[in-house]
Amino acid sequence: VLFCFDLEVPHDFVPRPVDGEMESFDKVPIDVLIEMLAEPILEADDSDNLWKPNVGVVLIDFLVRHGMVDADDPSYLELIDALRGARCA
């Protein structure tokens, strides 16, 4: 289970990695982010990936919640089901 929270920050805010989990942060335009998300994951444990697979899920969830994924796209419902359709035991 991942819990996602949106935190609005000033435009000039620069995050700093201090917990040892992140090396750096990049601010990219939404259209570039979408292109980056379309890049295939090389391997689950490959450090050459742009990010870990679970980070991609969080980013896609953000795009959906903020209306940046077209609900008329033929794959939209499949995407929503993949994001929210998991059954909890």
PDB file of N, CA, C and O in Angstrom, residues 36-81:
ATOM      1  N   MET A  36       9.083  10.621 -20.077  1.00  0.00           N
ATOM      2  CA  MET A  36       9.970   9.799 -19.249  1.00  0.00           C
ATOM      3  C   MET A  36       9.231   8.563 -18.723  1.00  0.00           C
ATOM      4  O   MET A  36       9.800   7.476 -18.642  1.00  0.00           O
ATOM      5  N   LEU A  37       7.956   8.731 -18.371  1.00  0.00           N
ATOM      6  CA  LEU A  37       7.168   7.598 -17.882  1.00  0.00           C
ATOM      7  C   LEU A  37       6.949   6.551 -18.970  1.00  0.00           C
ATOM      8  O   LEU A  37       6.750   5.376 -18.667  1.00  0.00           O
ATOM      9  N   ALA A  38       6.993   6.977 -20.224  1.00  0.00           N
ATOM     10  CA  ALA A  38       6.797   6.041 -21.335  1.00  0.00           C
ATOM     11  C   ALA A  38       8.036   5.187 -21.597  1.00  0.00           C
ATOM     12  O   ALA A  38       7.952   4.174 -22.290  1.00  0.00           O
ATOM     13  N   GLU A  39       9.170   5.587 -21.028  1.00  0.00           N
ATOM     14  CA  GLU A  39      10.392   4.798 -21.190  1.00  0.00           C
ATOM     15  C   GLU A  39      10.237   3.456 -20.463  1.00  0.00           C
ATOM     16  O   GLU A  39       9.729   3.409 -19.349  1.00  0.00           O
ATOM     17  N   PRO A  40      10.673   2.380 -21.086  1.00  0.00           N
ATOM     18  CA  PRO A  40      10.513   1.070 -20.435  1.00  0.00           C
ATOM     19  C   PRO A  40      11.423   0.922 -19.213  1.00  0.00           C
ATOM     20  O   PRO A  40      12.519   1.486 -19.168  1.00  0.00           O
ATOM     21  N   ILE A  41      10.941   0.171 -18.237  1.00  0.00           N
ATOM     22  CA  ILE A  41      11.755  -0.198 -17.082  1.00  0.00           C
ATOM     23  C   ILE A  41      12.712  -1.279 -17.561  1.00  0.00           C
ATOM     24  O   ILE A  41      12.282  -2.288 -18.129  1.00  0.00           O
ATOM     25  N   LEU A  42      13.987  -1.092 -17.359  1.00  0.00           N
ATOM     26  CA  LEU A  42      14.965  -2.051 -17.853  1.00  0.00           C
ATOM     27  C   LEU A  42      14.901  -3.346 -17.067  1.00  0.00           C
ATOM     28  O   LEU A  42      14.703  -4.409 -17.615  1.00  0.00           O
ATOM     29  N   GLU A  43      15.081  -3.263 -15.784  1.00  0.00           N
ATOM     30  CA  GLU A  43      14.957  -4.401 -14.878  1.00  0.00           C
ATOM     31  C   GLU A  43      14.648  -3.844 -13.504  1.00  0.00           C
ATOM     32  O   GLU A  43      15.056  -2.747 -13.161  1.00  0.00           O
ATOM     33  N   ALA A  44      13.942  -4.618 -12.694  1.00  0.00           N
ATOM     34  CA  ALA A  44      13.487  -4.124 -11.392  1.00  0.00           C
ATOM     35  C   ALA A  44      14.633  -3.637 -10.517  1.00  0.00           C
ATOM     36  O   ALA A  44      14.484  -2.697  -9.764  1.00  0.00           O
ATOM     37  N   ASP A  45      15.800  -4.257 -10.618  1.00  0.00           N
ATOM     38  CA  ASP A  45      16.909  -3.861  -9.751  1.00  0.00           C
ATOM     39  C   ASP A  45      18.017  -3.144 -10.507  1.00  0.00           C
ATOM     40  O   ASP A  45      19.130  -3.042 -10.027  1.00  0.00           O
ATOM     41  N   ASP A  46      17.726  -2.615 -11.691  1.00  0.00           N
ATOM     42  CA  ASP A  46      18.732  -1.975 -12.535  1.00  0.00           C
ATOM     43  C   ASP A  46      18.874  -0.497 -12.166  1.00  0.00           C
ATOM     44  O   ASP A  46      17.918   0.264 -12.215  1.00  0.00           O
ATOM     45  N   SER A  47      20.052  -0.071 -11.805  1.00  0.00           N
ATOM     46  CA  SER A  47      20.274   1.320 -11.415  1.00  0.00           C
ATOM     47  C   SER A  47      20.261   2.272 -12.606  1.00  0.00           C
ATOM     48  O   SER A  47      20.320   3.481 -12.427  1.00  0.00           O
ATOM     49  N   ASP A  48      20.167   1.743 -13.830  1.00  0.00           N
ATOM     50  CA  ASP A  48      20.098   2.605 -15.009  1.00  0.00           C
ATOM     51  C   ASP A  48      18.679   3.098 -15.286  1.00  0.00           C
ATOM     52  O   ASP A  48      18.467   3.921 -16.164  1.00  0.00           O
ATOM     53  N   ASN A  49      17.687   2.584 -14.553  1.00  0.00           N
ATOM     54  CA  ASN A  49      16.320   3.057 -14.718  1.00  0.00           C
ATOM     55  C   ASN A  49      16.227   4.508 -14.260  1.00  0.00           C
ATOM     56  O   ASN A  49      16.982   4.959 -13.412  1.00  0.00           O
ATOM     57  N   LEU A  50      15.240   5.242 -14.811  1.00  0.00           N
ATOM     58  CA  LEU A  50      15.025   6.625 -14.391  1.00  0.00           C
ATOM     59  C   LEU A  50      14.538   6.694 -12.946  1.00  0.00           C
ATOM     60  O   LEU A  50      14.825   7.648 -12.240  1.00  0.00           O
ATOM     61  N   TRP A  51      13.791   5.677 -12.516  1.00  0.00           N
ATOM     62  CA  TRP A  51      13.292   5.576 -11.147  1.00  0.00           C
ATOM     63  C   TRP A  51      12.828   4.174 -10.883  1.00  0.00           C
ATOM     64  O   TRP A  51      12.689   3.370 -11.794  1.00  0.00           O
ATOM     65  N   LYS A  52      12.551   3.890  -9.601  1.00  0.00           N
ATOM     66  CA  LYS A  52      12.042   2.575  -9.237  1.00  0.00           C
ATOM     67  C   LYS A  52      10.599   2.469  -9.737  1.00  0.00           C
ATOM     68  O   LYS A  52       9.895   3.480  -9.812  1.00  0.00           O
ATOM     69  N   PRO A  53      10.137   1.258 -10.065  1.00  0.00           N
ATOM     70  CA  PRO A  53       8.767   1.102 -10.591  1.00  0.00           C
ATOM     71  C   PRO A  53       7.690   1.712  -9.686  1.00  0.00           C
ATOM     72  O   PRO A  53       6.737   2.313 -10.190  1.00  0.00           O
ATOM     73  N   ASN A  54       7.819   1.607  -8.369  1.00  0.00           N
ATOM     74  CA  ASN A  54       6.778   2.160  -7.499  1.00  0.00           C
ATOM     75  C   ASN A  54       6.717   3.687  -7.576  1.00  0.00           C
ATOM     76  O   ASN A  54       5.669   4.281  -7.335  1.00  0.00           O
ATOM     77  N   VAL A  55       7.811   4.338  -7.927  1.00  0.00           N
ATOM     78  CA  VAL A  55       7.810   5.791  -8.093  1.00  0.00           C
ATOM     79  C   VAL A  55       7.002   6.159  -9.344  1.00  0.00           C
ATOM     80  O   VAL A  55       6.230   7.125  -9.334  1.00  0.00           O
ATOM     81  N   GLY A  56       7.138   5.382 -10.392  1.00  0.00           N
ATOM     82  CA  GLY A  56       6.349   5.607 -11.604  1.00  0.00           C
ATOM     83  C   GLY A  56       4.861   5.515 -11.329  1.00  0.00           C
ATOM     84  O   GLY A  56       4.068   6.307 -11.846  1.00  0.00           O
ATOM     85  N   VAL A  57       4.463   4.577 -10.471  1.00  0.00           N
ATOM     86  CA  VAL A  57       3.053   4.425 -10.105  1.00  0.00           C
ATOM     87  C   VAL A  57       2.555   5.692  -9.406  1.00  0.00           C
ATOM     88  O   VAL A  57       1.467   6.195  -9.704  1.00  0.00           O
ATOM     89  N   VAL A  58       3.344   6.225  -8.491  1.00  0.00           N
ATOM     90  CA  VAL A  58       2.964   7.444  -7.771  1.00  0.00           C
ATOM     91  C   VAL A  58       2.838   8.622  -8.740  1.00  0.00           C
ATOM     92  O   VAL A  58       1.892   9.416  -8.655  1.00  0.00           O
ATOM     93  N   LEU A  59       3.754   8.730  -9.682  1.00  0.00           N
ATOM     94  CA  LEU A  59       3.706   9.828 -10.659  1.00  0.00           C
ATOM     95  C   LEU A  59       2.492   9.704 -11.567  1.00  0.00           C
ATOM     96  O   LEU A  59       1.818  10.700 -11.854  1.00  0.00           O
ATOM     97  N   ILE A  60       2.188   8.500 -12.019  1.00  0.00           N
ATOM     98  CA  ILE A  60       1.005   8.292 -12.867  1.00  0.00           C
ATOM     99  C   ILE A  60      -0.260   8.611 -12.079  1.00  0.00           C
ATOM    100  O   ILE A  60      -1.187   9.248 -12.595  1.00  0.00           O
ATOM    101  N   ASP A  61      -0.314   8.202 -10.820  1.00  0.00           N
ATOM    102  CA  ASP A  61      -1.463   8.519  -9.974  1.00  0.00           C
ATOM    103  C   ASP A  61      -1.645  10.028  -9.865  1.00  0.00           C
ATOM    104  O   ASP A  61      -2.766  10.535  -9.959  1.00  0.00           O
ATOM    105  N   PHE A  62      -0.559  10.765  -9.687  1.00  0.00           N
ATOM    106  CA  PHE A  62      -0.621  12.230  -9.635  1.00  0.00           C
ATOM    107  C   PHE A  62      -1.218  12.787 -10.924  1.00  0.00           C
ATOM    108  O   PHE A  62      -2.111  13.644 -10.896  1.00  0.00           O
ATOM    109  N   LEU A  63      -0.735  12.308 -12.068  1.00  0.00           N
ATOM    110  CA  LEU A  63      -1.226  12.797 -13.358  1.00  0.00           C
ATOM    111  C   LEU A  63      -2.715  12.519 -13.522  1.00  0.00           C
ATOM    112  O   LEU A  63      -3.463  13.377 -14.020  1.00  0.00           O
ATOM    113  N   VAL A  64      -3.163  11.345 -13.097  1.00  0.00           N
ATOM    114  CA  VAL A  64      -4.588  11.005 -13.198  1.00  0.00           C
ATOM    115  C   VAL A  64      -5.407  11.920 -12.288  1.00  0.00           C
ATOM    116  O   VAL A  64      -6.412  12.502 -12.713  1.00  0.00           O
ATOM    117  N   ARG A  65      -4.994  12.060 -11.031  1.00  0.00           N
ATOM    118  CA  ARG A  65      -5.755  12.861 -10.075  1.00  0.00           C
ATOM    119  C   ARG A  65      -5.835  14.326 -10.450  1.00  0.00           C
ATOM    120  O   ARG A  65      -6.762  15.031 -10.052  1.00  0.00           O
ATOM    121  N   HIS A  66      -4.875  14.808 -11.226  1.00  0.00           N
ATOM    122  CA  HIS A  66      -4.862  16.217 -11.620  1.00  0.00           C
ATOM    123  C   HIS A  66      -5.344  16.435 -13.051  1.00  0.00           C
ATOM    124  O   HIS A  66      -5.127  17.501 -13.626  1.00  0.00           O
ATOM    125  N   GLY A  67      -6.021  15.418 -13.608  1.00  0.00           N
ATOM    126  CA  GLY A  67      -6.658  15.560 -14.917  1.00  0.00           C
ATOM    127  C   GLY A  67      -5.708  15.660 -16.082  1.00  0.00           C
ATOM    128  O   GLY A  67      -6.075  16.175 -17.135  1.00  0.00           O
ATOM    129  N   MET A  68      -4.500  15.154 -15.930  1.00  0.00           N
ATOM    130  CA  MET A  68      -3.513  15.249 -17.005  1.00  0.00           C
ATOM    131  C   MET A  68      -3.465  13.990 -17.862  1.00  0.00           C
ATOM    132  O   MET A  68      -2.632  13.882 -18.759  1.00  0.00           O
ATOM    133  N   VAL A  69      -4.353  13.046 -17.554  1.00  0.00           N
ATOM    134  CA  VAL A  69      -4.521  11.853 -18.381  1.00  0.00           C
ATOM    135  C   VAL A  69      -5.922  11.942 -18.959  1.00  0.00           C
ATOM    136  O   VAL A  69      -6.908  12.080 -18.219  1.00  0.00           O
ATOM    137  N   ASP A  70      -6.037  11.880 -20.267  1.00  0.00           N
ATOM    138  CA  ASP A  70      -7.308  12.048 -20.960  1.00  0.00           C
ATOM    139  C   ASP A  70      -8.245  10.880 -20.663  1.00  0.00           C
ATOM    140  O   ASP A  70      -7.948   9.730 -20.983  1.00  0.00           O
ATOM    141  N   ALA A  71      -9.386  11.179 -20.044  1.00  0.00           N
ATOM    142  CA  ALA A  71     -10.360  10.144 -19.705  1.00  0.00           C
ATOM    143  C   ALA A  71     -10.971   9.500 -20.947  1.00  0.00           C
ATOM    144  O   ALA A  71     -11.573   8.427 -20.862  1.00  0.00           O
ATOM    145  N   ASP A  72     -10.831  10.129 -22.112  1.00  0.00           N
ATOM    146  CA  ASP A  72     -11.337   9.551 -23.355  1.00  0.00           C
ATOM    147  C   ASP A  72     -10.352   8.587 -23.998  1.00  0.00           C
ATOM    148  O   ASP A  72     -10.671   7.951 -25.006  1.00  0.00           O
ATOM    149  N   ASP A  73      -9.144   8.499 -23.444  1.00  0.00           N
ATOM    150  CA  ASP A  73      -8.157   7.557 -23.976  1.00  0.00           C
ATOM    151  C   ASP A  73      -8.696   6.137 -23.827  1.00  0.00           C
ATOM    152  O   ASP A  73      -9.228   5.781 -22.779  1.00  0.00           O
ATOM    153  N   PRO A  74      -8.572   5.309 -24.865  1.00  0.00           N
ATOM    154  CA  PRO A  74      -9.099   3.937 -24.805  1.00  0.00           C
ATOM    155  C   PRO A  74      -8.512   3.102 -23.656  1.00  0.00           C
ATOM    156  O   PRO A  74      -9.153   2.170 -23.182  1.00  0.00           O
ATOM    157  N   SER A  75      -7.338   3.442 -23.175  1.00  0.00           N
ATOM    158  CA  SER A  75      -6.703   2.678 -22.104  1.00  0.00           C
ATOM    159  C   SER A  75      -6.968   3.257 -20.716  1.00  0.00           C
ATOM    160  O   SER A  75      -6.469   2.729 -19.719  1.00  0.00           O
ATOM    161  N   TYR A  76      -7.746   4.337 -20.638  1.00  0.00           N
ATOM    162  CA  TYR A  76      -7.944   5.041 -19.368  1.00  0.00           C
ATOM    163  C   TYR A  76      -8.522   4.133 -18.280  1.00  0.00           C
ATOM    164  O   TYR A  76      -7.993   4.076 -17.168  1.00  0.00           O
ATOM    165  N   LEU A  77      -9.600   3.426 -18.583  1.00  0.00           N
ATOM    166  CA  LEU A  77     -10.236   2.588 -17.565  1.00  0.00           C
ATOM    167  C   LEU A  77      -9.317   1.459 -17.113  1.00  0.00           C
ATOM    168  O   LEU A  77      -9.286   1.108 -15.935  1.00  0.00           O
ATOM    169  N   GLU A  78      -8.558   0.912 -18.041  1.00  0.00           N
ATOM    170  CA  GLU A  78      -7.588  -0.128 -17.678  1.00  0.00           C
ATOM    171  C   GLU A  78      -6.516   0.441 -16.740  1.00  0.00           C
ATOM    172  O   GLU A  78      -6.120  -0.205 -15.769  1.00  0.00           O
ATOM    173  N   LEU A  79      -6.077   1.655 -17.017  1.00  0.00           N
ATOM    174  CA  LEU A  79      -5.091   2.313 -16.163  1.00  0.00           C
ATOM    175  C   LEU A  79      -5.655   2.550 -14.758  1.00  0.00           C
ATOM    176  O   LEU A  79      -5.006   2.247 -13.757  1.00  0.00           O
ATOM    177  N   ILE A  80      -6.885   3.066 -14.689  1.00  0.00           N
ATOM    178  CA  ILE A  80      -7.514   3.322 -13.390  1.00  0.00           C
ATOM    179  C   ILE A  80      -7.683   2.021 -12.615  1.00  0.00           C
ATOM    180  O   ILE A  80      -7.422   1.960 -11.408  1.00  0.00           O
ATOM    181  N   ASP A  81      -8.094   0.965 -13.302  1.00  0.00           N
ATOM    182  CA  ASP A  81      -8.254  -0.326 -12.638  1.00  0.00           C
ATOM    183  C   ASP A  81      -6.909  -0.829 -12.112  1.00  0.00           C
ATOM    184  O   ASP A  81      -6.830  -1.369 -11.010  1.00  0.00           O
TER     185      ASP A  81
END
